[in-house]
XYZ file of C-alpha atoms in Angstrom:
180
model
C 8.271 1.549 -15.676
C 9.545 0.244 -19.022
C 8.092 -3.174 -19.728
C 6.595 -3.594 -16.263
C 2.884 -3.081 -15.750
C 1.419 -2.670 -12.285
C -1.324 -5.170 -11.584
C -3.411 -5.158 -8.382
C -4.270 -8.830 -8.971
C -0.580 -9.726 -8.761
C -0.324 -7.992 -5.376
C -3.519 -9.658 -4.157
C -2.212 -13.082 -5.180
C 1.075 -12.601 -3.335
C -0.637 -11.220 -0.229
C -2.951 -14.230 -0.113
C -0.055 -16.633 -0.646
C 2.308 -15.111 1.916
C 0.165 -12.867 4.039
C 3.109 -10.757 5.168
C 4.068 -7.194 4.349
C 7.363 -6.067 5.852
C 7.439 -2.344 6.629
C 10.680 -0.382 6.533
C 10.585 2.725 8.693
C 12.641 5.881 8.413
C 15.050 4.914 11.183
C 16.448 2.177 8.926
C 16.843 4.381 5.854
C 19.935 6.535 6.066
C 20.678 6.412 2.327
C 18.952 5.310 -0.871
C 21.286 2.306 -0.873
C 19.922 1.270 2.554
C 16.397 1.389 1.147
C 17.341 -0.554 -1.987
C 19.255 -3.266 -0.108
C 16.580 -3.693 2.541
C 13.729 -3.819 0.037
C 15.691 -6.277 -2.121
C 16.234 -8.529 0.899
C 12.552 -8.424 1.813
C 11.531 -9.286 -1.740
C 14.167 -12.025 -2.008
C 12.629 -13.578 1.101
C 9.272 -13.726 -0.722
C 7.480 -10.867 0.994
C 6.053 -7.569 -0.144
C 8.159 -4.640 0.975
C 6.447 -1.485 2.181
C 8.514 1.604 2.779
C 7.053 4.332 4.904
C 6.425 7.758 3.447
C 8.109 9.114 6.569
C 11.400 8.323 4.813
C 12.423 11.601 3.131
C 10.742 11.817 -0.265
C 13.972 12.625 -2.135
C 15.585 9.510 -0.707
C 12.558 7.424 -1.746
C 12.684 8.843 -5.277
C 16.356 8.005 -5.584
C 15.849 4.469 -4.261
C 12.833 3.862 -6.480
C 14.896 4.564 -9.594
C 17.063 1.522 -8.800
C 14.162 -0.526 -7.432
C 12.140 -0.020 -10.622
C 15.126 -1.299 -12.646
C 15.388 -4.340 -10.392
C 11.639 -4.941 -10.569
C 11.798 -4.804 -14.387
C 14.620 -7.373 -14.355
C 12.700 -9.608 -11.934
C 9.582 -9.437 -14.107
C 11.641 -10.291 -17.207
C 12.956 -13.325 -15.305
C 9.409 -14.366 -14.350
C 9.524 -13.414 -10.675
C 7.677 -10.786 -8.687
C 9.238 -7.894 -6.848
C 6.301 -5.950 -5.471
C 6.855 -2.527 -3.946
C 4.551 -0.870 -1.442
C 4.418 2.477 0.313
C 2.482 3.795 3.285
C 1.229 5.745 5.062
C 0.188 8.150 2.342
C -1.738 10.909 4.090
C -2.695 13.441 1.401
C -3.314 13.735 -2.357
C 0.161 15.146 -3.047
C 1.843 12.151 -1.420
C -0.520 9.811 -3.249
C 0.408 11.322 -6.618
C 4.113 11.150 -5.721
C 3.749 7.467 -4.775
C 1.964 6.715 -8.044
C 4.599 8.573 -10.064
C 7.438 6.778 -8.236
C 5.954 3.473 -9.399
C 4.764 1.732 -6.247
C 2.536 -1.334 -6.726
C 0.704 -1.040 -3.404
C -0.284 2.158 -1.623
C -1.530 2.207 1.968
C -3.336 5.014 3.789
C -3.519 5.229 7.598
C -7.202 6.029 7.861
C -10.477 5.761 5.996
C -9.957 9.090 4.308
C -7.078 11.095 3.050
C -6.474 14.695 4.007
C -7.444 17.145 1.300
C -9.932 14.872 -0.469
C -13.568 15.835 -0.692
C -14.729 12.226 -0.302
C -13.065 9.330 1.516
C -13.533 7.133 -1.556
C -11.237 9.420 -3.596
C -8.231 7.370 -2.470
C -9.743 4.246 -4.064
C -10.609 6.102 -7.271
C -7.065 7.412 -7.660
C -5.200 4.175 -6.961
C -7.539 2.203 -9.194
C -7.046 4.665 -12.067
C -3.266 4.260 -11.664
C -3.414 0.447 -11.605
C -2.164 0.233 -8.026
C -3.333 -2.020 -5.207
C -5.010 0.380 -2.771
C -5.352 -0.150 0.966
C -7.064 2.556 3.014
C -7.069 2.129 6.763
C -10.082 1.735 8.999
C -10.472 1.736 12.753
C -14.169 1.337 13.442
C -17.073 -0.739 12.131
C -18.528 2.339 10.427
C -15.237 2.934 8.574
C -15.234 -0.697 7.360
C -18.881 -0.437 6.311
C -18.106 2.652 4.231
C -15.791 0.603 2.004
C -17.623 -2.725 1.855
C -20.315 -3.764 -0.603
C -20.497 -0.367 -2.268
C -23.148 0.112 -4.934
C -20.625 2.058 -7.041
C -18.180 -0.887 -7.089
C -15.367 1.121 -5.511
C -14.429 -1.350 -2.810
C -10.714 -1.053 -2.045
C -8.355 -3.940 -2.754
C -7.760 -4.313 0.969
C -8.428 -2.520 4.229
C -5.731 -2.049 6.834
C -6.867 -2.315 10.431
C -5.158 0.777 11.741
C -4.058 0.618 14.540
C -4.536 -3.115 15.089
C -2.311 -3.152 18.163
C -5.050 -1.326 20.075
C -7.550 -4.093 19.376
C -5.216 -7.073 19.794
C -5.845 -10.425 18.082
C -9.212 -11.163 19.691
C -10.389 -7.587 19.235
C -9.581 -7.628 15.518
C -11.567 -10.858 15.150
C -14.530 -9.318 16.960
C -14.285 -6.154 14.842
C -14.342 -8.144 11.599
C -16.974 -10.710 12.666
C -20.023 -8.846 11.282
C -18.374 -8.662 7.832
C -17.472 -12.340 7.425
C -19.752 -14.180 5.013
C -17.823 -17.387 4.272
């Protein structure tokens, strides 16, 4: 990541400005070039690109080599090209995502397989300078991550699987946590 430094605040700022993350699934990734071109198009449109970890890891590694070069060039030109990955489901995938250079890492649930504590995901992404987004499905999973005495609140929480709740259900789920 020569010259480029990951910064969770940069991701937060872009998410708040645009509010859209475009996810690229494995069915659209036949080659590393497909991944690179699709991610570049998403970023050129002003969104954050998230590739799924269901894309073969070797293909992701190959694509990330080129995407890191492009991100470095974008940063040198004063523009953002933020790269996300999800759904990271275990510590090995998390370490691979960190090593590949992703800015944002998303988990599908409130924990991560193989970790002693659910908060381990947040500890690891924070130590790596990544924007971390664990998933939550229930009020108790949200409560686990909010207003923690240890200060380890995640950068964001993904409502996984939001399609089950629908728009009004998501609003009702989040209502107890809204303070402003």
